[in-house]
Coordinates of C-alpha atoms and ligand atoms in Angstrom, one line a residue:
Chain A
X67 CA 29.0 61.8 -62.5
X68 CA 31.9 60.1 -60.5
X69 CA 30.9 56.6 -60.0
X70 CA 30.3 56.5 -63.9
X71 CA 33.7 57.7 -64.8
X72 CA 35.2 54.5 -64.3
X73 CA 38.7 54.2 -66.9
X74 CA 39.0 52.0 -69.2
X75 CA 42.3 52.4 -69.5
X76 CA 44.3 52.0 -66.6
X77 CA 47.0 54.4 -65.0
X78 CA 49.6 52.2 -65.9
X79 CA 48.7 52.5 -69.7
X80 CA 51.0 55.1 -71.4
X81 CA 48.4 57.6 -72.8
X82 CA 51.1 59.3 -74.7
X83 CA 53.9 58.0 -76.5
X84 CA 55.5 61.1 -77.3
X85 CA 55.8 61.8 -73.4
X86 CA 59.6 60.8 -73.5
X87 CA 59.9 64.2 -76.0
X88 CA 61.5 67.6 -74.9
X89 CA 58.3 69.4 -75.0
X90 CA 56.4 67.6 -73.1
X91 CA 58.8 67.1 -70.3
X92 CA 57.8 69.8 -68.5
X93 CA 54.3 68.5 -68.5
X94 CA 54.1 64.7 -68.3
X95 CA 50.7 63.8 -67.5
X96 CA 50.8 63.0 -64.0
X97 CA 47.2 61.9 -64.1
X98 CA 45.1 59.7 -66.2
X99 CA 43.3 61.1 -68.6
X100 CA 39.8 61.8 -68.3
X101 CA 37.9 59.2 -71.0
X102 CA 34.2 60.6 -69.8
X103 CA 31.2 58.6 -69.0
X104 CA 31.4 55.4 -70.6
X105 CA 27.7 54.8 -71.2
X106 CA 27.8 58.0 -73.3
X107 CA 30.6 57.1 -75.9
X108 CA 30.3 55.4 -78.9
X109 CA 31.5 52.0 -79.4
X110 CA 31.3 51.8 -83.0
X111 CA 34.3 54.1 -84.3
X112 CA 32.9 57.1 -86.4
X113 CA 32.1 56.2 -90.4
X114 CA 34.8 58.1 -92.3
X115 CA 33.6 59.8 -95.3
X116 CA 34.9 62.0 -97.7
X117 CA 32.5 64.3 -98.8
X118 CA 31.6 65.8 -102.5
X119 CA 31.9 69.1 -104.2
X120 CA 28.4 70.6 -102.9
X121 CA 27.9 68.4 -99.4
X122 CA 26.1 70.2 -96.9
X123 CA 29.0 70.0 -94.4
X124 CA 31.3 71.4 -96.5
X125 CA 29.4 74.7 -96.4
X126 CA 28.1 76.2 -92.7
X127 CA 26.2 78.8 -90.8
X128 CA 26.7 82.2 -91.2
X129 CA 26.6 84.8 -88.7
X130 CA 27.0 88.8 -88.4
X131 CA 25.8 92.0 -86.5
X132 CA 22.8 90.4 -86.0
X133 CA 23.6 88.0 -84.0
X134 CA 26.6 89.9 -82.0
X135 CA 27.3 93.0 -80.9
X136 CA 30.5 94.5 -79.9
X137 CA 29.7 94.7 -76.3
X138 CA 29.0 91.0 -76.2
X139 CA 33.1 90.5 -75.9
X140 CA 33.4 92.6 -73.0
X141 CA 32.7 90.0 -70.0
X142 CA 33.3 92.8 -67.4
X143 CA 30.4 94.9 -68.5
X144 CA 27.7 93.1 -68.8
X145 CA 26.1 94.2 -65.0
X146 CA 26.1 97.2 -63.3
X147 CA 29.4 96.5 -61.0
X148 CA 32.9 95.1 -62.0
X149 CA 33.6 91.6 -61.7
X150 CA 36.3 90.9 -59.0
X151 CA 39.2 89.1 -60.3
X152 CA 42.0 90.1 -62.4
X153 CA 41.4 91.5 -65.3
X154 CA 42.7 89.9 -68.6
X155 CA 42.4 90.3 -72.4
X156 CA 42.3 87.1 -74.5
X157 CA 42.6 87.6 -78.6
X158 CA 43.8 86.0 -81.2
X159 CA 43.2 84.3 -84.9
X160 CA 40.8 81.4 -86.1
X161 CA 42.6 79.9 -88.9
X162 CA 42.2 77.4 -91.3
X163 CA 44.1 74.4 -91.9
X164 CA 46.6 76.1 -94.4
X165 CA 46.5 79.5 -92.4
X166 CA 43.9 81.2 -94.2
X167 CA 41.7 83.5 -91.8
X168 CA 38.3 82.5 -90.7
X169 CA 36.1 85.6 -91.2
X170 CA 33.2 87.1 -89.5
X171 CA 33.2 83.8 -88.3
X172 CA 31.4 83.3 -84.2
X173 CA 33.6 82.7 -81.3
X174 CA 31.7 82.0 -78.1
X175 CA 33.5 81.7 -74.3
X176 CA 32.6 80.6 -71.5
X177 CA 33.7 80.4 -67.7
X178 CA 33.5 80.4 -64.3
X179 CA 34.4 83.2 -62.7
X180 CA 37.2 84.4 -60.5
X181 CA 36.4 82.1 -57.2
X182 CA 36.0 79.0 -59.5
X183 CA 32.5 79.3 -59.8
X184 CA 29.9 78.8 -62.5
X185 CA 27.3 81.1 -62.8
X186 CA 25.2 77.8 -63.4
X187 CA 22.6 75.0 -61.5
X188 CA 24.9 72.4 -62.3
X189 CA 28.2 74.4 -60.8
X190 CA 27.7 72.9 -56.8
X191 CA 31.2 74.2 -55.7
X192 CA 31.3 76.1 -52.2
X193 CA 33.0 79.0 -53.9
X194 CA 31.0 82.3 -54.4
X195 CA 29.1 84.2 -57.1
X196 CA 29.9 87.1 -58.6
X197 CA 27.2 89.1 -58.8
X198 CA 28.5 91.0 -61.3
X199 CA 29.9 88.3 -63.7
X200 CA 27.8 86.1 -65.9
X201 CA 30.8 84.2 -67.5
X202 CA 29.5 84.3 -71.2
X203 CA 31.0 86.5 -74.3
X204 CA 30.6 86.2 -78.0
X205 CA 32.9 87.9 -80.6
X206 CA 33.1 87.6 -83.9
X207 CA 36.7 87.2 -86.0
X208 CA 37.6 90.1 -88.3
X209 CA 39.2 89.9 -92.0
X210 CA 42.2 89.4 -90.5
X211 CA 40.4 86.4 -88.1
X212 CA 40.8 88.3 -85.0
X213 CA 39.1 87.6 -82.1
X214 CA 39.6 89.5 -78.3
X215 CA 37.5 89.1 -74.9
X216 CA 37.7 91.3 -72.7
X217 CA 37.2 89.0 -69.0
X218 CA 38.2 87.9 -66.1
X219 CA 40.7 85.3 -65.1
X220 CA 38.8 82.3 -63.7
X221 CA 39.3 80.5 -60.7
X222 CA 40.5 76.3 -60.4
X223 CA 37.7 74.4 -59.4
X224 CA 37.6 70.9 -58.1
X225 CA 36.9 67.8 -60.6
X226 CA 36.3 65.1 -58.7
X227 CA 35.5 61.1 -59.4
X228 CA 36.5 57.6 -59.0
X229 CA 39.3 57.6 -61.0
X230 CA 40.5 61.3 -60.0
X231 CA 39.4 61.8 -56.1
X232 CA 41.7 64.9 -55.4
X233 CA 41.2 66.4 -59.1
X234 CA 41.3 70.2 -59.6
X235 CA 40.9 72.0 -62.9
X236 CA 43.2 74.2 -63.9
X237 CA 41.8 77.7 -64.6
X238 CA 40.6 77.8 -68.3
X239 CA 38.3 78.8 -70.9
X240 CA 35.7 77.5 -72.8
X241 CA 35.5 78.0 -76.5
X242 CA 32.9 77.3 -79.3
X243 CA 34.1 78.0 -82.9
X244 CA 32.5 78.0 -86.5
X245 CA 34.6 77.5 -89.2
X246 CA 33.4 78.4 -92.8
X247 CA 32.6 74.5 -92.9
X248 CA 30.1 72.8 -90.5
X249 CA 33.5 69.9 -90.4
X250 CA 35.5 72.7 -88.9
X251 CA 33.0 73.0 -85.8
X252 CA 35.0 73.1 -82.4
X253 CA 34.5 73.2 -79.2
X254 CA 37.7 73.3 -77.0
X255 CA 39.5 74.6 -74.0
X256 CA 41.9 77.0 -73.4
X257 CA 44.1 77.0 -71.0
X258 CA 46.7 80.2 -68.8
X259 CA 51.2 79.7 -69.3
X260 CA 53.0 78.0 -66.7
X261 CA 49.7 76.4 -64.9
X262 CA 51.0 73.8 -62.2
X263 CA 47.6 72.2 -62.2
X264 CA 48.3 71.1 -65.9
X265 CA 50.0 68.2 -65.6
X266 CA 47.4 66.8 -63.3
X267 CA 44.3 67.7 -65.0
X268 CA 42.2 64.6 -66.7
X269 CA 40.2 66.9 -69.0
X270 CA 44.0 68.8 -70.6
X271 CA 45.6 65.4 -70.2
X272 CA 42.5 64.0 -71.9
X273 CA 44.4 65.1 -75.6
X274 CA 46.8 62.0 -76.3
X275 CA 49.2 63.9 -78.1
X276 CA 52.2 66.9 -76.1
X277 CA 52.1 68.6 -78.7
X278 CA 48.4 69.4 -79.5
X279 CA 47.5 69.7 -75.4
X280 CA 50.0 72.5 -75.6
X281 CA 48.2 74.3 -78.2
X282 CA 45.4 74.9 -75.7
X283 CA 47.8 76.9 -74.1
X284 CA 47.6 80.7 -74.6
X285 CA 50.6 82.9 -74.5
X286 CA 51.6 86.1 -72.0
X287 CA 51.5 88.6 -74.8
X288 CA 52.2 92.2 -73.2
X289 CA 51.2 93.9 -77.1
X290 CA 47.4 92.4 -75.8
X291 CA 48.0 94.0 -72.6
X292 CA 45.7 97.3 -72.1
X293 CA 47.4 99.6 -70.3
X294 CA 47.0 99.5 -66.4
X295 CA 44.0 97.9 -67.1
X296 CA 44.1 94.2 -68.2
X297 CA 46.9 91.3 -69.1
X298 CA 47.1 90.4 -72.7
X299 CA 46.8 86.3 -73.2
X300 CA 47.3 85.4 -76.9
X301 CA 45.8 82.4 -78.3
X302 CA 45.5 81.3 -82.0
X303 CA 42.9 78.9 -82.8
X304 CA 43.4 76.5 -85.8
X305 CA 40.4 74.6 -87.5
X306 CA 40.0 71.4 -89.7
X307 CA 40.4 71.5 -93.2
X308 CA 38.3 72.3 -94.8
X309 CA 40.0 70.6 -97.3
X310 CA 42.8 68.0 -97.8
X311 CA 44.4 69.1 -94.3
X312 CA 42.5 66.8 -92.0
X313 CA 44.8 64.9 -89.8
X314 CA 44.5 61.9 -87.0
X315 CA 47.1 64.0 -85.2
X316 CA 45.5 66.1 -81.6
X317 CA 42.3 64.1 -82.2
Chain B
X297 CA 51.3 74.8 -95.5
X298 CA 49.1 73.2 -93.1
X299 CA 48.8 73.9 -89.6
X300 CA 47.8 71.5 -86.8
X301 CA 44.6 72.2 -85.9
X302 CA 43.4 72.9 -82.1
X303 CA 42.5 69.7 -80.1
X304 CA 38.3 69.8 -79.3
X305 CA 37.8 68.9 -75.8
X306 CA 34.7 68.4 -74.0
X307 CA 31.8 70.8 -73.8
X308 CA 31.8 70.2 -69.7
X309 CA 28.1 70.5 -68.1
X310 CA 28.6 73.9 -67.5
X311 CA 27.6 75.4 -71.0
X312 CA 24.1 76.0 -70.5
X313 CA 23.9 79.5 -69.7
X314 CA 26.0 80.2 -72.5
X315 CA 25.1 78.6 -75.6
X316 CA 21.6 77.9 -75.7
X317 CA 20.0 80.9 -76.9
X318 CA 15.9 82.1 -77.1
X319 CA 14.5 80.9 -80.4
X320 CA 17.4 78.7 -80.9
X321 CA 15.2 75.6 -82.2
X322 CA 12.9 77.6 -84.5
X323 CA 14.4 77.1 -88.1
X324 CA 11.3 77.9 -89.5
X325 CA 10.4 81.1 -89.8
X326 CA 6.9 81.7 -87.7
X327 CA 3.9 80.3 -88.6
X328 CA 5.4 78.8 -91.7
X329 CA 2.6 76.5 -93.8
X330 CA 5.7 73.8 -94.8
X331 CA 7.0 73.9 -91.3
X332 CA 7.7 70.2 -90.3
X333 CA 9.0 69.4 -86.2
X334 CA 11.7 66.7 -85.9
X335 CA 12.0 65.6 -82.1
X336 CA 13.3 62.6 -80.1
X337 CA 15.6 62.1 -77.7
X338 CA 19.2 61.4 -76.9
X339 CA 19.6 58.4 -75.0
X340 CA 22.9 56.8 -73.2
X341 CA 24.3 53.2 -73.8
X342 CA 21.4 52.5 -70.9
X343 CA 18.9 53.9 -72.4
X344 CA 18.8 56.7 -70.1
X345 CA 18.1 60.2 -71.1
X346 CA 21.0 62.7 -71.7
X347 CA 20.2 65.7 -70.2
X348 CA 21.8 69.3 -71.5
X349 CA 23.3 67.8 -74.5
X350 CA 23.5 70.4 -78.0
X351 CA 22.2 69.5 -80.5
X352 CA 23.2 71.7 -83.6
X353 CA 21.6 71.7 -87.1
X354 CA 23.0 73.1 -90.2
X355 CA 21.1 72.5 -93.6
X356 CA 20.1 74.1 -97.1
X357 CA 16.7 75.9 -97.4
X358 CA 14.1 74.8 -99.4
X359 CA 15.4 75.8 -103.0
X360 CA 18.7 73.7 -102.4
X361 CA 20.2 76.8 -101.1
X362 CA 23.6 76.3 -98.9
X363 CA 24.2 80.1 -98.2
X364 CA 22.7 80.5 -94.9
X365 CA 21.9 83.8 -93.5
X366 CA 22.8 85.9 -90.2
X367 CA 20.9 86.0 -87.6
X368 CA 20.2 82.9 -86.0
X369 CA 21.4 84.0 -82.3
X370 CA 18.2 87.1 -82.2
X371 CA 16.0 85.7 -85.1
X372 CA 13.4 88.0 -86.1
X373 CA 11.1 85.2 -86.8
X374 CA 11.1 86.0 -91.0
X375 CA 14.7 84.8 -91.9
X376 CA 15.6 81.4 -92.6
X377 CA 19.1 80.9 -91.2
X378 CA 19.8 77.3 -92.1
X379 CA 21.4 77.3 -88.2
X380 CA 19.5 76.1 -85.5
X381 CA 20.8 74.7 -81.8
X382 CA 18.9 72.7 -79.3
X383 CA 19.6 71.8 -76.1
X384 CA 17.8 68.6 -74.7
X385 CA 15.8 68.9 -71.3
X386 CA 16.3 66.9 -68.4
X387 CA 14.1 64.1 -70.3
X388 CA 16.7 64.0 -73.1
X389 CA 14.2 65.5 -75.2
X390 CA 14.5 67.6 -78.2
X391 CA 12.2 69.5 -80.6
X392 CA 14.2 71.2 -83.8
X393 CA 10.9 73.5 -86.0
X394 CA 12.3 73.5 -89.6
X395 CA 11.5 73.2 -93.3
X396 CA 12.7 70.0 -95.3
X397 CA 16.3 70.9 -97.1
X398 CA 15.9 71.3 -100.8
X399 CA 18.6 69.4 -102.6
X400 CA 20.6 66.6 -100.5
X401 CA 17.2 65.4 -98.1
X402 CA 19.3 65.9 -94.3
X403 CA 19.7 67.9 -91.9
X404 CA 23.9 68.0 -90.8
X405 CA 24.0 67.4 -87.1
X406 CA 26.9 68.2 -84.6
X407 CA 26.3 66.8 -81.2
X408 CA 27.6 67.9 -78.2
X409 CA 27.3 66.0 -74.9
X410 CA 28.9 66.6 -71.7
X411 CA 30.7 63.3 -70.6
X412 CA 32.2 63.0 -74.2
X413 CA 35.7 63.8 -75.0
X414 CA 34.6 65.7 -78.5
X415 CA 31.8 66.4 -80.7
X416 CA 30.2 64.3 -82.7
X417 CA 28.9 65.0 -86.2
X418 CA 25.6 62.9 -88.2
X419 CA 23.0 63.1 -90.2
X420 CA 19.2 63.0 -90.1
X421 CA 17.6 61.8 -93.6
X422 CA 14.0 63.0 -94.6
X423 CA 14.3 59.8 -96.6
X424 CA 16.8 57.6 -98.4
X425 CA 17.9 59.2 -101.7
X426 CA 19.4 56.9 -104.7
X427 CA 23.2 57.2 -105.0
X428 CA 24.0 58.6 -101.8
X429 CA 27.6 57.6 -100.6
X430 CA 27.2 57.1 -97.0
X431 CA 24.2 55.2 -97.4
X432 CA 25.4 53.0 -100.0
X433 CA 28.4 51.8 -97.3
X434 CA 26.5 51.2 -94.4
X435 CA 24.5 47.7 -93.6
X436 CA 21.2 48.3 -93.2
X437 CA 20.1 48.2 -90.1
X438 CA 22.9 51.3 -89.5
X439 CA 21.4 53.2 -92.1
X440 CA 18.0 52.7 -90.3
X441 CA 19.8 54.9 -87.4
X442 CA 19.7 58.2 -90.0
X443 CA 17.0 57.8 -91.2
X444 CA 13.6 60.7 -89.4
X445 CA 10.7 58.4 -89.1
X446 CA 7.7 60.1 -90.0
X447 CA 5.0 60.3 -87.4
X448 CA 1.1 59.9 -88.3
X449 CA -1.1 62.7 -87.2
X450 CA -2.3 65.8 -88.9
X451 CA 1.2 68.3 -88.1
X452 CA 4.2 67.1 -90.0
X453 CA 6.6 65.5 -87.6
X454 CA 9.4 62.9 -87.7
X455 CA 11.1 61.5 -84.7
X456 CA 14.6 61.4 -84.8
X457 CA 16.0 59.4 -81.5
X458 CA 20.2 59.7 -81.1
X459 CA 21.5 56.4 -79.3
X460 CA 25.3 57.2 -78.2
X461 CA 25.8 53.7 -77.6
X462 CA 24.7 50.2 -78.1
X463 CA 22.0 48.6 -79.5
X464 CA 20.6 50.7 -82.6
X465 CA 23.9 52.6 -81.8
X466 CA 23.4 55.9 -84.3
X467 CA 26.1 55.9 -87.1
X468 CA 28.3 59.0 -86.2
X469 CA 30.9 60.5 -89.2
X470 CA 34.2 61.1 -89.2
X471 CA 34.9 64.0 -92.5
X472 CA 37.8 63.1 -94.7
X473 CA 39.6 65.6 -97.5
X474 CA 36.9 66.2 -99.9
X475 CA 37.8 65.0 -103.6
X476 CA 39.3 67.2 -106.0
Ligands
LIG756 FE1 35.1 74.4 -67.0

C-alpha cells in the first residue's frame, strides 16, 4: 500500500481552514491527511441527485433478533478466556439528522485488540494475538437509539507509507451503521479523549473540517462505567438526513 | 433542528473478519426459479482488481415491495431480505444471487473499498426505464456504466463491472434532500 499512497496535496497545503479556530487548537493536524490510494478514487465528482417520494434509497434494510443476539455486543465473551486489555464500555445514540432516534437499527464494530493487533491475514504487525479476542460485535439501537459494546480498549498500531513513514494510529474503533435510509449508510471511526496520536494521524486528520474530526471522539462518561468492571466511553452517532438535512459540512 | 452528522471515514483493510457474513450474497431465497446472478468485478484506475472491497445491495422484492425484512445476517434460505453484502475475492470478483426489483428496475449499491476515504453509493439498472431522472442527466456513454449487461447462456446472469476510476469510470451519486 505505501508506494501508492502518494498525496496529491502537498504538506504545505492547508487541509483545514478552520485550523486557526479555538477548538481545534488543541489538535492542529500535525500531519497530512491521508487522501488513500489514488488509483482507487474517483475522478469524476459524485452525480448529485435528489431523489423522489418512493426511491429505493430513501427506504433501507431492516434488521432484528434474527440477525443479532444480545451476546453479540459483548466483545469479551465470545471465547472461553478473557481478553487482556482494559476493559471498557462504549454506548450511545444513532440519530437522525433532526435528532430523531434510529431504531432497531444495526451497529457493527470492529478492532484490533489490546496489543494493536488484528485478528486478520491482512493485520502483519509484530504485536500478538489474543487468543481470546476476535475484535467483532454487533448491537442493535433500542427505541431510544441506544447502542453499548461491551470490549476491550485497542492498542495503536503502526500506519506506515510514503507520505507518512513514522505514522501510528491512534487507538480506535470501527463502526458500520444503518440508518432507516440506505443514504444514511456509514461507516466511520471512533476515536478515545485526550489521544496524543490524534493530531498526527492521516486517517483522523483525513476529515477536513475541526469540528466534525472531533465528533469521532467519544467522551469519558463514568454513568457508562460498570462498576469495578469496565470504563464508560460515550459516543453519539449522527446520520444523514434522511431528509432536507444533508450538508457539505464533515464530508 | 439539525444536527451535524458523523464524518464516514475509511473502511481500512481490516474489516473482513467482521462484516462479511455466511450467505451474505444469496438474495434469493434457495433454489428460487426467477433467481438471476449479477457478477463482475471491481477494477482500480489500472484496471487492476480490488481485492476485499463490500459491496452492499439494497432493493424492493419482486411485487415493488420496499419493506425489507430481518434476517439477512443468518438467512434461513426462505426470506427475501432485500439486503445482501458481498465482499470481492482477491480477483476483484463478485457474485450477488437475487430476484429482479419489482417497481424502479435497480439494485441500490453502497461500495466500500479500503484505500477510499468514504463510501460510495450507485446503481445497477436491469434496463433503462422511460422517465428516470438520473438517467435523463447523464451523457450516454455514463449511463452505459449503470446499466447490468445481460449475459447469453441458459442461467439468467448480467455482469455488472464497477470501474473506480478512469476510462468507463462508473457514475457514483451523491443524495440530495428529497422534494417535498
Ligand atoms: Fe483500524
Amino acid at each position: 500500500m505505501a508506494l501508492s499512497e502518494a498525496s496529491e496535496k502537498s504538506w504545505d497545503e492547508p487541509a483545514d481552514r478552520a485550523a486557526a479556530g479555538p477548538l481545534s487548537s488543541r489538535k492542529r493536524p500535525l500531519a497530512p491527511p491521508y487522501v488513500g490510494r489514488i488509483a482507487r478514487r474517483p475522478q469524476q465528482p459524485p452525480v448529485p441527485l435528489s431523489l423522489a417520494p418512493g426511491a429505493v434509497e430513501l427506504t433501507g434494510p431492516v434488521f432484528g433478533t434474527a440477525d443479532v443476539s444480545p451476546s453479540d455486543a459483548d466483545l469479551t465473551r465470545q471465547h472461553g478466556g478473557e481478553p487482556l486489555g482494559e476493559r471498557i464500555t462504549v454506548g450511545g445514540r444513532v440519530l437522525d439528522g433532526r435528532g430523531r432516534p434510529v431504531r432497531g437499527q444495526l451497529v457493527e464494530l470492529w478492532q484490533a485488540n489490546a496489543a494493536g493487533r488484528y485478528r486478520n491475514r491482512l493485520d502483519r504487525h509484530a504485536a500478538p494475538l489474543d487468543p481470546n479476542f476476535t475484535g467483532a460485535g454487533r448491537a442493535l439501537t433500542d427505541d431510544e437509539g441506544r447502542y453499548r459494546f461491551t470490549t476491550v480498549r485497542p492498542g495503536a498500531y503502526p500506519f506506515p507509507s510514503a507520505v507518512h513513514p513514522n505514522a501510528w494510529r491512534p487507538p480506535h474503533l470501527h463502526f458500520s451503521v444503518f440508518g432507516s435510509a440506505f443514504t444514511q449508510r456509514l461507516v466511520t471511526q471512533m476515536y478515545f479523549p485526550g489521544d496524543p496520536l490524534l493530531p498526527y494521524d492521516p486517517i483522523w486528520n483525513s476529515v477536513p473540517d475541526a469540528r466534525a474530526r472531533e465528533r469521532l471522539v467519544a467522551v469519558y462518561d463514568p454513568e457508562l462505567n460498570e462498576p469495578e468492571w469496565s470504563l464508560g466511553y460515550r459516543w453519539d452517532i449522527v446520520l444523514d438526513g434522511p431528509d432536507a438535512t444533508w450538508t457539505e459540512e464533515g464530508r | 433542528m439539525t444536527l451535524p452528522a458523523t464524518p464516514a471515514q475509511t473502511i481500512g483493510p481490516f474489516h473482513g473478519t467482521a462484516l462479511p457474513f455466511p450467505g451474505g450474497a444469496d438474495l434469493a431465497p434457495a433454489g428460487h426459479p426467477q433467481t438471476v446472478t449479477v457478477h463482475g468485478r471491481v477494477l482500480d484506475g489500472d484496471g487492476a482488481p480490488v481485492p476485499d472491497a463490500l459491496l452492499e445491495f439494497w432493493q424492493a422484492a419482486p411485487d415493488g415491495s420496499l419493506t425489507g425484512a430481518p434476517g439477512s445476517l443468518r438467512r434461513d434460505g426462505g426470506v427475501f431480505t432485500g439486503f445482501a453484502r458481498v465482499p470481492t475475492g482477491g480477483d476483484g470478483r463478485y457474485a450477488l444471487r437475487t430476484l429482479v426489483p419489482g417497481g424502479a428496475p435497480y439494485l441500490a449499491l453502497c461500495l466500500m473499498v479500503p484505500g477510499l476515504v468514504r463510501h460510495l453509493f450507485t446503481r445497477v439498472y436491469f434496463r433503462f426505464p422511460e422517465g428516470d431522472p438520473l438517467l435523463a442527466a447523464l451523457p450516454p456513454d455514463r449511463r452505459a456504466t449503470l446499466l447490468a449487461a445481460p449475459e447469453p447462456g441458459p442461467h439468467r446472469s448480467y455482469r455488472f463491472d464497477v470501474r473506480l476510476r478512469g476510462t468507463a469510470e462508473t457514475v457514483f451519486l451523491r443524495f440530495g434532500p428529497a422534494r417535498p
